[in-house]
Amino acid sequence: SHFDHLPEFYKTSRVYHIYESYRTGEDTPTKAMARLIDDLIPPLQKEYRMFQTLNREYVMTQAKTSEKRWKQNKPLSILDGVPIAFKDMVLMKGFVKTNGSAARAKFDPPSVEDEEVILRFKSLGAIILGTTTMTEGGVTTWGYCAHA
């Protein structure tokens, strides 16, 4: 593989396992993201309300694009097809950045561009799941978001 030169401890990471499953054809980005969105996240979301934004179509569009690269044996990086999420304090094109605020969620318009960190992960082929909940304004220590 492209990453045979990596030290052994990198090869034990979940990212490396995802990479290897795509490289060998054992799994694909579209199958993996469908399982994640349809089966794994819903019961956790119901109990823990961990995502502020999560859009199946948005995720699956990215997964299909990643899968095309994998079929051509041209992944952008070891992160191609790997899911990642960001706190709800980062601008994501098409989504409202609420900073944990119910008022912002209700009244602010969706972002018209991605913040630099999002752009960088996208350039590596990572699949952006959405944003995770956070305390209002990020100013409390208990990590609870009342409106999530």
PDB file of C-alpha atoms in Angstrom:
ATOM      1  CA  SER A   1       0.000   0.000   0.000  1.00  0.00           C
ATOM      2  CA  HIS A   2       0.978   3.669  -0.213  1.00  0.00           C
ATOM      3  CA  PHE A   3       1.589   3.704   3.522  1.00  0.00           C
ATOM      4  CA  ASP A   4       3.728   0.616   4.111  1.00  0.00           C
ATOM      5  CA  HIS A   5       6.504   2.912   5.310  1.00  0.00           C
ATOM      6  CA  LEU A   6       4.460   4.116   8.295  1.00  0.00           C
ATOM      7  CA  PRO A   7       5.642   3.175  11.784  1.00  0.00           C
ATOM      8  CA  GLU A   8       3.718   0.232  13.244  1.00  0.00           C
ATOM      9  CA  PHE A   9       1.796   2.339  15.792  1.00  0.00           C
ATOM     10  CA  TYR A  10       0.121   4.234  12.940  1.00  0.00           C
ATOM     11  CA  LYS A  11      -1.021   0.948  11.470  1.00  0.00           C
ATOM     12  CA  THR A  12      -3.053   0.208  14.612  1.00  0.00           C
ATOM     13  CA  SER A  13      -5.169   3.351  14.243  1.00  0.00           C
ATOM     14  CA  ARG A  14      -8.799   3.249  13.164  1.00  0.00           C
ATOM     15  CA  VAL A  15      -7.971   5.563  10.262  1.00  0.00           C
ATOM     16  CA  TYR A  16      -5.444   3.064   8.931  1.00  0.00           C
ATOM     17  CA  HIS A  17      -7.991   0.240   9.241  1.00  0.00           C
ATOM     18  CA  ILE A  18     -10.532   2.253   7.282  1.00  0.00           C
ATOM     19  CA  TYR A  19      -7.880   3.039   4.675  1.00  0.00           C
ATOM     20  CA  GLU A  20      -6.939  -0.635   4.348  1.00  0.00           C
ATOM     21  CA  SER A  21     -10.577  -1.741   4.081  1.00  0.00           C
ATOM     22  CA  TYR A  22     -11.078   0.680   1.176  1.00  0.00           C
ATOM     23  CA  ARG A  23      -7.758  -0.223  -0.457  1.00  0.00           C
ATOM     24  CA  THR A  24      -8.477  -3.961  -0.374  1.00  0.00           C
ATOM     25  CA  GLY A  25     -12.098  -3.531  -1.461  1.00  0.00           C
ATOM     26  CA  GLU A  26     -13.372  -5.068   1.780  1.00  0.00           C
ATOM     27  CA  ASP A  27     -15.429  -1.904   2.247  1.00  0.00           C
ATOM     28  CA  THR A  28     -16.280   1.262   0.318  1.00  0.00           C
ATOM     29  CA  PRO A  29     -16.878   4.837   1.426  1.00  0.00           C
ATOM     30  CA  THR A  30     -20.554   4.696   0.376  1.00  0.00           C
ATOM     31  CA  LYS A  31     -21.243   1.462   2.263  1.00  0.00           C
ATOM     32  CA  ALA A  32     -19.338   2.653   5.327  1.00  0.00           C
ATOM     33  CA  MET A  33     -21.092   6.037   5.446  1.00  0.00           C
ATOM     34  CA  ALA A  34     -24.525   4.471   4.889  1.00  0.00           C
ATOM     35  CA  ARG A  35     -23.904   2.160   7.875  1.00  0.00           C
ATOM     36  CA  LEU A  36     -22.691   5.075   9.954  1.00  0.00           C
ATOM     37  CA  ILE A  37     -25.582   7.407   9.072  1.00  0.00           C
ATOM     38  CA  ASP A  38     -28.371   4.816   9.008  1.00  0.00           C
ATOM     39  CA  ASP A  39     -27.382   2.321  11.698  1.00  0.00           C
ATOM     40  CA  LEU A  40     -24.676   3.537  14.052  1.00  0.00           C
ATOM     41  CA  ILE A  41     -25.416   7.215  14.656  1.00  0.00           C
ATOM     42  CA  PRO A  42     -29.243   7.244  15.152  1.00  0.00           C
ATOM     43  CA  PRO A  43     -29.384   5.376  18.494  1.00  0.00           C
ATOM     44  CA  LEU A  44     -26.431   7.365  19.812  1.00  0.00           C
ATOM     45  CA  GLN A  45     -27.936  10.631  18.577  1.00  0.00           C
ATOM     46  CA  LYS A  46     -31.211   9.833  20.293  1.00  0.00           C
ATOM     47  CA  GLU A  47     -29.472   9.245  23.622  1.00  0.00           C
ATOM     48  CA  TYR A  48     -26.577  11.707  23.516  1.00  0.00           C
ATOM     49  CA  ARG A  49     -27.626  14.373  20.958  1.00  0.00           C
ATOM     50  CA  MET A  50     -24.048  14.618  19.770  1.00  0.00           C
ATOM     51  CA  PHE A  51     -24.698  16.174  16.342  1.00  0.00           C
ATOM     52  CA  GLN A  52     -26.027  19.656  15.792  1.00  0.00           C
ATOM     53  CA  THR A  53     -26.051  19.156  12.015  1.00  0.00           C
ATOM     54  CA  LEU A  54     -25.989  15.864  10.177  1.00  0.00           C
ATOM     55  CA  ASN A  55     -27.235  15.642   6.610  1.00  0.00           C
ATOM     56  CA  ARG A  56     -27.347  12.227   4.937  1.00  0.00           C
ATOM     57  CA  GLU A  57     -27.346  13.603   1.386  1.00  0.00           C
ATOM     58  CA  TYR A  58     -24.325  15.823   2.136  1.00  0.00           C
ATOM     59  CA  VAL A  59     -22.395  12.872   3.583  1.00  0.00           C
ATOM     60  CA  MET A  60     -23.336  10.429   0.824  1.00  0.00           C
ATOM     61  CA  THR A  61     -22.373  12.897  -1.933  1.00  0.00           C
ATOM     62  CA  GLN A  62     -18.900  13.113  -0.432  1.00  0.00           C
ATOM     63  CA  ALA A  63     -18.770   9.318  -0.027  1.00  0.00           C
ATOM     64  CA  LYS A  64     -19.632   8.760  -3.700  1.00  0.00           C
ATOM     65  CA  THR A  65     -16.896  11.160  -4.775  1.00  0.00           C
ATOM     66  CA  SER A  66     -14.393   9.409  -2.508  1.00  0.00           C
ATOM     67  CA  GLU A  67     -15.448   6.016  -3.819  1.00  0.00           C
ATOM     68  CA  LYS A  68     -14.776   7.134  -7.399  1.00  0.00           C
ATOM     69  CA  ARG A  69     -11.225   8.032  -6.402  1.00  0.00           C
ATOM     70  CA  TRP A  70     -10.771   4.674  -4.669  1.00  0.00           C
ATOM     71  CA  LYS A  71     -12.044   2.806  -7.743  1.00  0.00           C
ATOM     72  CA  GLN A  72      -9.407   4.643  -9.800  1.00  0.00           C
ATOM     73  CA  ASN A  73      -6.819   3.754  -7.129  1.00  0.00           C
ATOM     74  CA  LYS A  74      -6.217   7.479  -6.563  1.00  0.00           C
ATOM     75  CA  PRO A  75      -7.129   8.327  -2.966  1.00  0.00           C
ATOM     76  CA  LEU A  76      -6.130  11.859  -2.023  1.00  0.00           C
ATOM     77  CA  SER A  77      -4.586  10.755   1.276  1.00  0.00           C
ATOM     78  CA  ILE A  78      -4.916   8.239   4.080  1.00  0.00           C
ATOM     79  CA  LEU A  79      -7.955  10.268   5.165  1.00  0.00           C
ATOM     80  CA  ASP A  80      -9.854   9.775   1.896  1.00  0.00           C
ATOM     81  CA  GLY A  81     -13.285   8.446   2.864  1.00  0.00           C
ATOM     82  CA  VAL A  82     -12.667   8.766   6.608  1.00  0.00           C
ATOM     83  CA  PRO A  83     -15.491  10.495   8.517  1.00  0.00           C
ATOM     84  CA  ILE A  84     -14.830  13.546  10.654  1.00  0.00           C
ATOM     85  CA  ALA A  85     -17.047  16.044  12.468  1.00  0.00           C
ATOM     86  CA  PHE A  86     -16.409  19.517  13.842  1.00  0.00           C
ATOM     87  CA  LYS A  87     -17.732  21.465  16.801  1.00  0.00           C
ATOM     88  CA  ASP A  88     -20.597  23.793  15.923  1.00  0.00           C
ATOM     89  CA  MET A  89     -18.219  26.752  15.951  1.00  0.00           C
ATOM     90  CA  VAL A  90     -16.766  26.241  12.467  1.00  0.00           C
ATOM     91  CA  LEU A  91     -18.205  27.661   9.249  1.00  0.00           C
ATOM     92  CA  MET A  92     -19.512  24.941   6.947  1.00  0.00           C
ATOM     93  CA  LYS A  93     -20.995  25.954   3.615  1.00  0.00           C
ATOM     94  CA  GLY A  94     -24.761  25.426   3.609  1.00  0.00           C
ATOM     95  CA  PHE A  95     -25.044  25.001   7.392  1.00  0.00           C
ATOM     96  CA  VAL A  96     -25.784  27.453  10.188  1.00  0.00           C
ATOM     97  CA  LYS A  97     -22.965  27.939  12.681  1.00  0.00           C
ATOM     98  CA  THR A  98     -24.805  28.266  15.993  1.00  0.00           C
ATOM     99  CA  ASN A  99     -22.005  28.213  18.565  1.00  0.00           C
ATOM    100  CA  GLY A 100     -24.477  26.236  20.654  1.00  0.00           C
ATOM    101  CA  SER A 101     -27.104  29.005  20.563  1.00  0.00           C
ATOM    102  CA  ALA A 102     -30.760  28.260  19.891  1.00  0.00           C
ATOM    103  CA  ALA A 103     -31.263  31.856  18.728  1.00  0.00           C
ATOM    104  CA  ARG A 104     -28.496  31.585  16.138  1.00  0.00           C
ATOM    105  CA  ALA A 105     -29.880  28.244  14.968  1.00  0.00           C
ATOM    106  CA  LYS A 106     -33.235  29.886  14.379  1.00  0.00           C
ATOM    107  CA  PHE A 107     -32.233  33.228  12.882  1.00  0.00           C
ATOM    108  CA  ASP A 108     -28.749  33.074  11.326  1.00  0.00           C
ATOM    109  CA  PRO A 109     -28.428  32.207   7.630  1.00  0.00           C
ATOM    110  CA  PRO A 110     -26.399  29.219   6.448  1.00  0.00           C
ATOM    111  CA  SER A 111     -22.702  29.868   5.830  1.00  0.00           C
ATOM    112  CA  VAL A 112     -21.769  30.699   2.258  1.00  0.00           C
ATOM    113  CA  GLU A 113     -18.266  29.243   2.531  1.00  0.00           C
ATOM    114  CA  ASP A 114     -16.232  26.649   4.373  1.00  0.00           C
ATOM    115  CA  GLU A 115     -13.730  27.667   7.019  1.00  0.00           C
ATOM    116  CA  GLU A 116     -10.074  26.857   6.276  1.00  0.00           C
ATOM    117  CA  VAL A 117      -9.981  23.754   8.482  1.00  0.00           C
ATOM    118  CA  ILE A 118     -12.938  22.283   6.577  1.00  0.00           C
ATOM    119  CA  LEU A 119     -11.293  23.077   3.244  1.00  0.00           C
ATOM    120  CA  ARG A 120      -8.085  21.360   4.317  1.00  0.00           C
ATOM    121  CA  PHE A 121      -9.811  18.168   5.423  1.00  0.00           C
ATOM    122  CA  LYS A 122     -11.877  18.131   2.227  1.00  0.00           C
ATOM    123  CA  SER A 123      -8.684  18.496   0.185  1.00  0.00           C
ATOM    124  CA  LEU A 124      -7.454  15.292   1.868  1.00  0.00           C
ATOM    125  CA  GLY A 125     -10.679  13.490   0.954  1.00  0.00           C
ATOM    126  CA  ALA A 126     -12.088  13.297   4.482  1.00  0.00           C
ATOM    127  CA  ILE A 127     -15.870  13.032   4.672  1.00  0.00           C
ATOM    128  CA  ILE A 128     -17.349  15.857   6.703  1.00  0.00           C
ATOM    129  CA  LEU A 129     -20.269  14.455   8.690  1.00  0.00           C
ATOM    130  CA  GLY A 130     -21.478  17.736  10.127  1.00  0.00           C
ATOM    131  CA  THR A 131     -21.156  19.649  13.350  1.00  0.00           C
ATOM    132  CA  THR A 132     -21.287  18.396  16.905  1.00  0.00           C
ATOM    133  CA  THR A 133     -23.241  20.039  19.690  1.00  0.00           C
ATOM    134  CA  MET A 134     -21.543  22.348  22.116  1.00  0.00           C
ATOM    135  CA  THR A 135     -22.477  24.424  25.123  1.00  0.00           C
ATOM    136  CA  GLU A 136     -23.917  27.838  24.323  1.00  0.00           C
ATOM    137  CA  GLY A 137     -21.043  30.016  23.193  1.00  0.00           C
ATOM    138  CA  GLY A 138     -18.656  27.355  24.439  1.00  0.00           C
ATOM    139  CA  VAL A 139     -18.458  29.083  27.823  1.00  0.00           C
ATOM    140  CA  THR A 140     -19.588  26.417  30.251  1.00  0.00           C
ATOM    141  CA  THR A 141     -17.615  23.492  31.579  1.00  0.00           C
ATOM    142  CA  TRP A 142     -20.282  20.786  31.771  1.00  0.00           C
ATOM    143  CA  GLY A 143     -20.650  20.253  28.018  1.00  0.00           C
ATOM    144  CA  TYR A 144     -24.445  20.241  27.924  1.00  0.00           C
ATOM    145  CA  CYS A 145     -26.430  21.971  25.199  1.00  0.00           C
ATOM    146  CA  ALA A 146     -30.060  22.559  26.190  1.00  0.00           C
ATOM    147  CA  HIS A 147     -31.409  23.038  22.662  1.00  0.00           C
ATOM    148  CA  ALA A 148     -29.610  20.131  20.963  1.00  0.00           C
TER     149      ALA A 148
END
